[in-house]
Coordinates of C-alpha atoms and ligand atoms in Angstrom, one line a residue:
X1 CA 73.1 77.8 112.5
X2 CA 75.3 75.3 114.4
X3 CA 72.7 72.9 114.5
X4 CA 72.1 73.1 110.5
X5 CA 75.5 72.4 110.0
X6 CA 75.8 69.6 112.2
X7 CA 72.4 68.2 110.4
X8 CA 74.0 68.8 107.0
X9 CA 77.4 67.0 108.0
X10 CA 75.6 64.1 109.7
X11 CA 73.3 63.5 106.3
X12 CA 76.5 63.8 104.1
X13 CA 79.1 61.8 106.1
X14 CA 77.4 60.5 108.5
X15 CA 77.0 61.4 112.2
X16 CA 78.8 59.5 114.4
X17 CA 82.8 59.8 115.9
X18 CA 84.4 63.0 117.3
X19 CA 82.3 65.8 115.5
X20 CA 83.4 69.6 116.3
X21 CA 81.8 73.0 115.3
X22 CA 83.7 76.3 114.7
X23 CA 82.6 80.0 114.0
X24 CA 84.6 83.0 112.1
X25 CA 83.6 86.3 112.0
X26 CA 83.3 88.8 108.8
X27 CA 84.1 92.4 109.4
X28 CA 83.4 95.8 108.6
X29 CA 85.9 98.8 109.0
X30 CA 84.8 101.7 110.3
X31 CA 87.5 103.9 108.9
X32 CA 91.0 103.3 107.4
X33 CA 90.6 102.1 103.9
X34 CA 93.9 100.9 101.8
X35 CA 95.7 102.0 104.4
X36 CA 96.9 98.2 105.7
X37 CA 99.5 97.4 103.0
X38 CA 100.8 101.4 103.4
X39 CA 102.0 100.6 107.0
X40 CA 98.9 102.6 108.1
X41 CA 96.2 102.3 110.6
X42 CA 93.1 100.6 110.5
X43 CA 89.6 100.2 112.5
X44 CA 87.5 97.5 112.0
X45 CA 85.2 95.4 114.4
X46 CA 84.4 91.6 113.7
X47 CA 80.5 91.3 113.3
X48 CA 78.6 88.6 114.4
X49 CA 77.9 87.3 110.8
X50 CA 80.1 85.3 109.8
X51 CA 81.1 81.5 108.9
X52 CA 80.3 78.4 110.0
X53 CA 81.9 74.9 110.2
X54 CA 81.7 71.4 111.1
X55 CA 84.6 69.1 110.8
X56 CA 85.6 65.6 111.7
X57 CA 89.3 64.1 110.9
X58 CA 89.7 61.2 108.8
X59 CA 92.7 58.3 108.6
X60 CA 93.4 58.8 105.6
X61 CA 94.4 61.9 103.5
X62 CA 91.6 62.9 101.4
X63 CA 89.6 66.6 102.1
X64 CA 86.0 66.5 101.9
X65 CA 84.3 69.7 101.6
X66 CA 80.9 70.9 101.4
X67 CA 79.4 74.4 101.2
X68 CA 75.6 75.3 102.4
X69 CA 76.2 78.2 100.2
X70 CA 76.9 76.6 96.8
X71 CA 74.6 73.3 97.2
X72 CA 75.2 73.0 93.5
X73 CA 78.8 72.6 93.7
X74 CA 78.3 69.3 95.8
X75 CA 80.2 67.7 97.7
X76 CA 84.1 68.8 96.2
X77 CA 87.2 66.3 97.1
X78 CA 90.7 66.6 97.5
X79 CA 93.5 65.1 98.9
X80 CA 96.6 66.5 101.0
X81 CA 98.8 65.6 98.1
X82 CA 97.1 67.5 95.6
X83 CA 97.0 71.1 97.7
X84 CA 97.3 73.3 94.5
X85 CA 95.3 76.5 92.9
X86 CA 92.4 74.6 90.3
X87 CA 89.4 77.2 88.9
X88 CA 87.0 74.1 89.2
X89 CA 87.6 73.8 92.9
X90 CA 85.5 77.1 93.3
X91 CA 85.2 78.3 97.0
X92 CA 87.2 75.2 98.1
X93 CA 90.5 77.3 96.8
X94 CA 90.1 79.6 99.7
X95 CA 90.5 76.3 102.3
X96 CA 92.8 74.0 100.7
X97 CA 95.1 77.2 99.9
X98 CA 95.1 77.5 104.0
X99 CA 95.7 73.7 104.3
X100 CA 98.9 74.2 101.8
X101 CA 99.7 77.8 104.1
X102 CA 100.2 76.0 107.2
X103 CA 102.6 73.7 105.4
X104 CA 104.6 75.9 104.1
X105 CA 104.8 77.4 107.3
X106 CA 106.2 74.2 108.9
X107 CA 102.9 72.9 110.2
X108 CA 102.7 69.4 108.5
X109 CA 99.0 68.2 108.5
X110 CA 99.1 64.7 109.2
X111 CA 95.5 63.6 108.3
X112 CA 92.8 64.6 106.0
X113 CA 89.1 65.6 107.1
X114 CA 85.8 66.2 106.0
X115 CA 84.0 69.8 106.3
X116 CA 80.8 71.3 106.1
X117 CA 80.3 75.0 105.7
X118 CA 77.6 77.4 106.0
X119 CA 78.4 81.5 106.0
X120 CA 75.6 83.9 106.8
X121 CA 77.9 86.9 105.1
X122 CA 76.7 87.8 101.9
X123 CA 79.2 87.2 99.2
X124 CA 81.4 89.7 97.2
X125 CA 80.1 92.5 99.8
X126 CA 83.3 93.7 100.9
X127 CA 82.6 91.9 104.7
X128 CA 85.2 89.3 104.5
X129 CA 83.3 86.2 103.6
X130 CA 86.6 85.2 102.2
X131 CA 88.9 86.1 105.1
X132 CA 86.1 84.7 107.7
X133 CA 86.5 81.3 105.7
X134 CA 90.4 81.3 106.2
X135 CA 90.1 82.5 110.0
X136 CA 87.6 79.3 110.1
X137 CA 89.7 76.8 107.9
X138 CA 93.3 78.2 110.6
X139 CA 91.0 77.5 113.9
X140 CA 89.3 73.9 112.7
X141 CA 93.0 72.5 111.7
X142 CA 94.1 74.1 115.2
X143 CA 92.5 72.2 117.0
X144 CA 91.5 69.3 115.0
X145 CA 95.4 68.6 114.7
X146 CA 96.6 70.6 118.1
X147 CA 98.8 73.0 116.4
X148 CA 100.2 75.8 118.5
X149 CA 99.3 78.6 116.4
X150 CA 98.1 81.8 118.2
X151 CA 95.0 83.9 116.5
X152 CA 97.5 86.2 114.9
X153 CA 99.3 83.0 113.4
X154 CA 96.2 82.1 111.8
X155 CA 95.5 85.5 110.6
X156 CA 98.9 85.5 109.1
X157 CA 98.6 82.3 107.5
X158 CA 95.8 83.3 106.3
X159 CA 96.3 86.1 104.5
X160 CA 99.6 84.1 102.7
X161 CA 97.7 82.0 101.7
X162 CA 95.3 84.6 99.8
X163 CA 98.3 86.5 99.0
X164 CA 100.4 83.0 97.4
X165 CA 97.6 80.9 96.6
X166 CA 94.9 82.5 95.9
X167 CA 97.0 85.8 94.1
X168 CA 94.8 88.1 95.6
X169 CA 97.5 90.5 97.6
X170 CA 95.3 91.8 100.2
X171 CA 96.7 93.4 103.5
X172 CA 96.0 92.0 107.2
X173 CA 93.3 93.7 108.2
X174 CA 90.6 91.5 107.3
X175 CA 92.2 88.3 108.5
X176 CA 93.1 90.2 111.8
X177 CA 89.6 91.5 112.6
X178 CA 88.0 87.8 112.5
X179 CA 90.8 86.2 114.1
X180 CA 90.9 89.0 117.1
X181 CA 87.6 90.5 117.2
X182 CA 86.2 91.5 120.5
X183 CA 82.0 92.2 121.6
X184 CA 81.4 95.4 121.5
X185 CA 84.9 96.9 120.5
X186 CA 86.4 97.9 117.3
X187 CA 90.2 96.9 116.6
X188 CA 92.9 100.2 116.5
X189 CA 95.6 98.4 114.4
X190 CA 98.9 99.7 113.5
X191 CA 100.0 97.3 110.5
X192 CA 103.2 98.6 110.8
X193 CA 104.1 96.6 113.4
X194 CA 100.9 94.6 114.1
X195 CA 100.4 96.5 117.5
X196 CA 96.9 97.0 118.7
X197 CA 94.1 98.1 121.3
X198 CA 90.4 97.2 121.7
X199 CA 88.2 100.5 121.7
X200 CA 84.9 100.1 123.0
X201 CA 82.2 101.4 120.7
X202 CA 79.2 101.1 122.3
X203 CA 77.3 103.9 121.0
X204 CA 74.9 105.2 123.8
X205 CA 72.0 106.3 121.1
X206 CA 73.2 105.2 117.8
X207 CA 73.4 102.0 115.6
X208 CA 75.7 100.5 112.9
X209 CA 74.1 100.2 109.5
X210 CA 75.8 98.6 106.3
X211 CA 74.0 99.2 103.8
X212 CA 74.9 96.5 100.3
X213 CA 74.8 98.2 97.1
X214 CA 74.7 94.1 95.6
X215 CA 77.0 94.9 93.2
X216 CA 79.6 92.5 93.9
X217 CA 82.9 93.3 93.7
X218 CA 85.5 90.8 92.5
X219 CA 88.8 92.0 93.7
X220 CA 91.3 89.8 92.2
X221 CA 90.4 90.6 88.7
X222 CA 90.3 94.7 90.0
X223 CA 92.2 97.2 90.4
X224 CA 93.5 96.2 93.8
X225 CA 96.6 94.8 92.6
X226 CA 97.3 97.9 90.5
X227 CA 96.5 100.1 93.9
X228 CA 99.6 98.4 95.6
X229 CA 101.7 98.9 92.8
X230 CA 101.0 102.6 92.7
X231 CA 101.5 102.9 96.5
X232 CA 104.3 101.3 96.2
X233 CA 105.6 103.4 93.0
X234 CA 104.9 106.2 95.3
X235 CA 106.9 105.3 98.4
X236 CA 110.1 104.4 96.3
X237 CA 109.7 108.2 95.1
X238 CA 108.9 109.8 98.5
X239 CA 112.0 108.0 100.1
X240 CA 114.5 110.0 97.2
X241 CA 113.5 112.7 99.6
X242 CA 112.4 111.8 102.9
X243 CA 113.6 109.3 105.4
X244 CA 110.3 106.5 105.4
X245 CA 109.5 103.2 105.6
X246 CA 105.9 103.3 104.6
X247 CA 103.7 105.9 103.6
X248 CA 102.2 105.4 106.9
X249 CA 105.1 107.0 108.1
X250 CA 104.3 110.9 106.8
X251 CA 101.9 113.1 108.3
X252 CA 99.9 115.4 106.1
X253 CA 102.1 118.2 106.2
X254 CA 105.3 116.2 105.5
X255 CA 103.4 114.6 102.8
X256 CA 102.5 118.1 100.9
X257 CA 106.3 119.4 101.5
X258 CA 107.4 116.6 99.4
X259 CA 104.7 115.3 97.1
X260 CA 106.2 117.0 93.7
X261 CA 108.7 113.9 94.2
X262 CA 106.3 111.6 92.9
X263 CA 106.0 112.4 89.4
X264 CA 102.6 110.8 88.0
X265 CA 100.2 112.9 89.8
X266 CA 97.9 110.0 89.7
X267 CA 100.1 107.8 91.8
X268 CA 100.3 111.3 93.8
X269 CA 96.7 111.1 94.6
X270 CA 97.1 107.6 95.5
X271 CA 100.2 108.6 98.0
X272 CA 97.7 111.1 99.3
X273 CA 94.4 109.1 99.9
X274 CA 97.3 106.7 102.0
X275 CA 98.5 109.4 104.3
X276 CA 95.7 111.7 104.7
X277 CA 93.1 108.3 105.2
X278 CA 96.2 106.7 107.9
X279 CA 96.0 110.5 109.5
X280 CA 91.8 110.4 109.5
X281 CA 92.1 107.3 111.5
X282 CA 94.2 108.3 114.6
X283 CA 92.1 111.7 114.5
X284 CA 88.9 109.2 114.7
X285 CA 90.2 106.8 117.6
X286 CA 91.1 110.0 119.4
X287 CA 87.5 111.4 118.9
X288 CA 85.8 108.1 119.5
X289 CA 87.9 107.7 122.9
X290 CA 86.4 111.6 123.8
X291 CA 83.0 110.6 123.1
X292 CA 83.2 112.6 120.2
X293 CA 81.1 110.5 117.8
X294 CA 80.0 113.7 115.6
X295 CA 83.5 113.8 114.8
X296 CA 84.4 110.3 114.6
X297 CA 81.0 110.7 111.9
X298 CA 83.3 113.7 109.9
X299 CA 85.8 111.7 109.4
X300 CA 84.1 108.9 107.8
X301 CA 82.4 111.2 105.3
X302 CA 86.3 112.4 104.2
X303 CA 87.3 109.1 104.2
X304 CA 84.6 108.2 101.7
X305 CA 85.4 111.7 99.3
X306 CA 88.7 110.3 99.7
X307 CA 88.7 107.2 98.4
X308 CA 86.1 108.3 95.7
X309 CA 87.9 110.9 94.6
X310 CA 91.8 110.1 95.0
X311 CA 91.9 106.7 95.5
X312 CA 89.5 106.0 92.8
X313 CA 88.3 102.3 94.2
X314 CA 84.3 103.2 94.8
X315 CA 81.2 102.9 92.3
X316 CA 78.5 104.9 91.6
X317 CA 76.3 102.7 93.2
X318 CA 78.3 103.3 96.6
X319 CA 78.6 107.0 95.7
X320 CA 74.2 107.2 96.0
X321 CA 74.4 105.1 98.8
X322 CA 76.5 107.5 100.9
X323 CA 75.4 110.8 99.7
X324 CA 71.7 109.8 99.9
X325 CA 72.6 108.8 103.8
X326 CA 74.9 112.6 104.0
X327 CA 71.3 114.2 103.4
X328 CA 69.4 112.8 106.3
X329 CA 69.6 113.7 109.8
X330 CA 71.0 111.5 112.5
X331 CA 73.2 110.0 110.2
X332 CA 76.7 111.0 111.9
X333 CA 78.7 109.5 108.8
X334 CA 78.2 106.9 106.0
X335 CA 81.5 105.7 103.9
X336 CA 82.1 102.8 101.9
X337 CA 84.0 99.7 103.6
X338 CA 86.0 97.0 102.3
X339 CA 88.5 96.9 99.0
X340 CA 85.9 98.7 96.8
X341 CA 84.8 98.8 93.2
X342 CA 81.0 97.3 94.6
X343 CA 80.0 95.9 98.3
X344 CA 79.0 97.9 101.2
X345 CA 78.5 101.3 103.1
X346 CA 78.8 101.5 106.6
X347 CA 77.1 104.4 108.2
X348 CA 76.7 105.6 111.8
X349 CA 73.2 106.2 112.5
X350 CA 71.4 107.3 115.7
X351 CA 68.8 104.8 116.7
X352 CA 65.7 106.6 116.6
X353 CA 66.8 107.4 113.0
X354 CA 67.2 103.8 111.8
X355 CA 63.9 103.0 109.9
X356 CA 63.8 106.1 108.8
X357 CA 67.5 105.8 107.2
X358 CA 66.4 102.6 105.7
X359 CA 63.6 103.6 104.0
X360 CA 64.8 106.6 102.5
X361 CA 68.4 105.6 101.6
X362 CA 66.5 101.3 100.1
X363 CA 64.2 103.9 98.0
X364 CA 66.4 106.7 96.7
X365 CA 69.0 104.0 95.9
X366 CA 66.0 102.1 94.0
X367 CA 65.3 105.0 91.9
X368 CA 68.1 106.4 90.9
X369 CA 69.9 102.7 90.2
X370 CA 66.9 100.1 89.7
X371 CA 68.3 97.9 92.0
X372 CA 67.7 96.8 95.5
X373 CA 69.7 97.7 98.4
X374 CA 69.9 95.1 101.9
X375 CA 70.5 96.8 105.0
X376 CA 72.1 95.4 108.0
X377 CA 71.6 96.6 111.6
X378 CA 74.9 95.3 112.8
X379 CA 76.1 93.9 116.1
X380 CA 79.8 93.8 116.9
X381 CA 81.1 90.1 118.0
X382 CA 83.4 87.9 119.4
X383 CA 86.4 86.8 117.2
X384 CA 86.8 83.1 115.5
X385 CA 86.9 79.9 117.8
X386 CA 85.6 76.9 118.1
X387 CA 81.7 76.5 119.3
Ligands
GLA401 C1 90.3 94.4 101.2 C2 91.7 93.8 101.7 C3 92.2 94.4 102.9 C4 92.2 96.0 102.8 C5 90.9 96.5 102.3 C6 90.9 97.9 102.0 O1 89.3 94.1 102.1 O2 91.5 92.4 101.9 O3 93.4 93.9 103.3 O4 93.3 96.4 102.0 O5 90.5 95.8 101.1 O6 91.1 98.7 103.1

């Protein structure tokens, strides 16, 4: 993959002077959905797909970017004094809006550079193809510049920049699990306060699995934005009546005591999904860290009814994928992953079980949708940095 991009970058710009390679991880959550911007918990794990980069600086102050993934587009340019929003800069939005980022956070870029890109993440899935590309553009002007910006920085930046420039207000779990992912360890985040331990989930007899509905999900123009609001709506109510800061801050039973305070029962359901999916993911960590992966499995399954039912952000598409994988055995649990409204499941599947899984789940799904599912057998990786 490295050695593509490098080919590509030397055809397009030419191959000699100080040329360096970078990788960024997407991600998958295992469980805590829409739980990041309610001061909840989430637990995803970087995978080893993910986004690729080579980049050299220039002396002067124009951007050249070019994506392996949308040939068509061509080489796009740009320069450090034009860092604003444009539809016709396509993909290129989601770098240049972390170029303007570290400005804006006081880290003046001095130079311009050009880039070549390649992701192996599909896109629109719900596995972070955006966020990996961020995570990549934070840790190429790192150390192309020598900023001293830590991972979390970058994740930071990153997400303000998707939150300011590209107006999609996403929380910080996707940014945070390809900045800080670890081999073989999923990340146990509080984004309360940003605190967090590695748990190792190296499953003695079982495999990861996504499974991609390919219906692509296009959050911005969603209902994500209208989630937030609701949560938020919610919260204001709650804290009439109950001394919070974040709906990551009530337990279940709190939660039912005082739920008549929010009026609209549909931003009540919201306020539950929130609490009850924050509340799922300590019970998982705890069950995971006792070996307890039946559990762990459970929990997932809730988490899906959850956010089909309350949080109202999967598809039927998602909905076949994960009841078609509740009916098999050795699959411990099977949920959607990501934002929603299209992408991915994620199911836990014991290894002997796998093939099986595939074939059953890629050919109901075909038959009761038409379309094809892909199906990944996943490994959990290492975090961005450069090659
Ligand atoms: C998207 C957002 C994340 C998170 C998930 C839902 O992936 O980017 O911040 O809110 O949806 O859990």
């Amino acid at each position: 993959m490295k050695n593509r991009v490098l080919e590509k970058f030397a055809e397009l710009f030419g191959g000699d002077g100080d040329i360096r390679t970078y990788f960024a991880p997407g991600r998958v959550n295992l469980i805590g959905e829409h739980t990041d911007y309610n001061g909840g918990h989430v637990f995803p794990c970087a995978l080893t797909m993910g986004t690729y980069a080579a980049a050299r600086k220039r002396e002067d102050g124009t951007i050249r970017f070019y994506s392996m993934n949308f040939e068509r587009a061509g080489v796009i340019a740009t320069s450090l004094e034009d860092l604003v929003y444009r539809e016709e800069a396509g993909w290129t939005n989601y770098p240049k809006g972390v170029l303007w980022a570290f400005g804006e956070k006081g880290y003046r870029i001095p130079a311009g550079m050009d880039l070549v890109i390649y992701g192996d993440i599909p896109n629109g899935s719900g596995l972070s193809s955006s966020a990996s590309l961020e995570v990549l553009t934070g840790v190429v002007l790192r150390d192309l510049f020598g900023f001293e910006v830590s991972q979390v920085e970058i994740a930071l930046i990153g997400q303000f920049s998707e939150n300011n420039f590209n107006g999609m207000n996403c929380g910080i779990m996707d940014q945070f699990a390809s900045a800080m992912g670890k081999k073989d360890h999923a990340i146990f985040l509080n984004t309360a306060d940003l605190s967090y331990e590695y748990a190792s989930v190296k499953l003695a007899a079982a495999r990861i699995v996504i499974a991609n509905s390919n219906v692509k999900h296009s959050l911005v123009g969603s209902e994500y934005n209208v989630r937030r609001r609701q949560c938020e709506s919610a919260l204001e109510q709650l804290q009439k009546v109950v001394d919070i800061k974040t709906l990551g801050d009530l337990d279940t039973e709190t939660f039912e005591a005082h739920k008549e305070a929010v009026a609209d029962p549909v931003e009540r359901r919201r306020a539950k999904h929130a609490v009850y999916e924050n509340q799922r993911t300590l019970a998982a960590v705890q069950a995971l860290k006792e070996n307890d992966i039946k559990a762990f499995g459970k929990l997932m399954n809730a988490s899906h009814v959850s956010l089909r039912d309350d949080y109202e952000v999967s598809c039927p598409e998602m909905d076949i994928l994960a009841e078609e994988a509740w009916k098999l055995p050795g699959v411990l649990g099977s949920r959607m992953t990501g934002g929603g409204f299209g992408g991915c499941t994620v199911s836990i599947v014991e290894t002997d079980c796998v093939d099986d899984f595939i074939q059953k789940v890629g050919g109901a799904y075909e038959k009761r949708t038409g379309n094809k599912a892909e199906f990944y057998v996943v490994d959990i990786g290492q975090g961005a940095g450069k090659l």
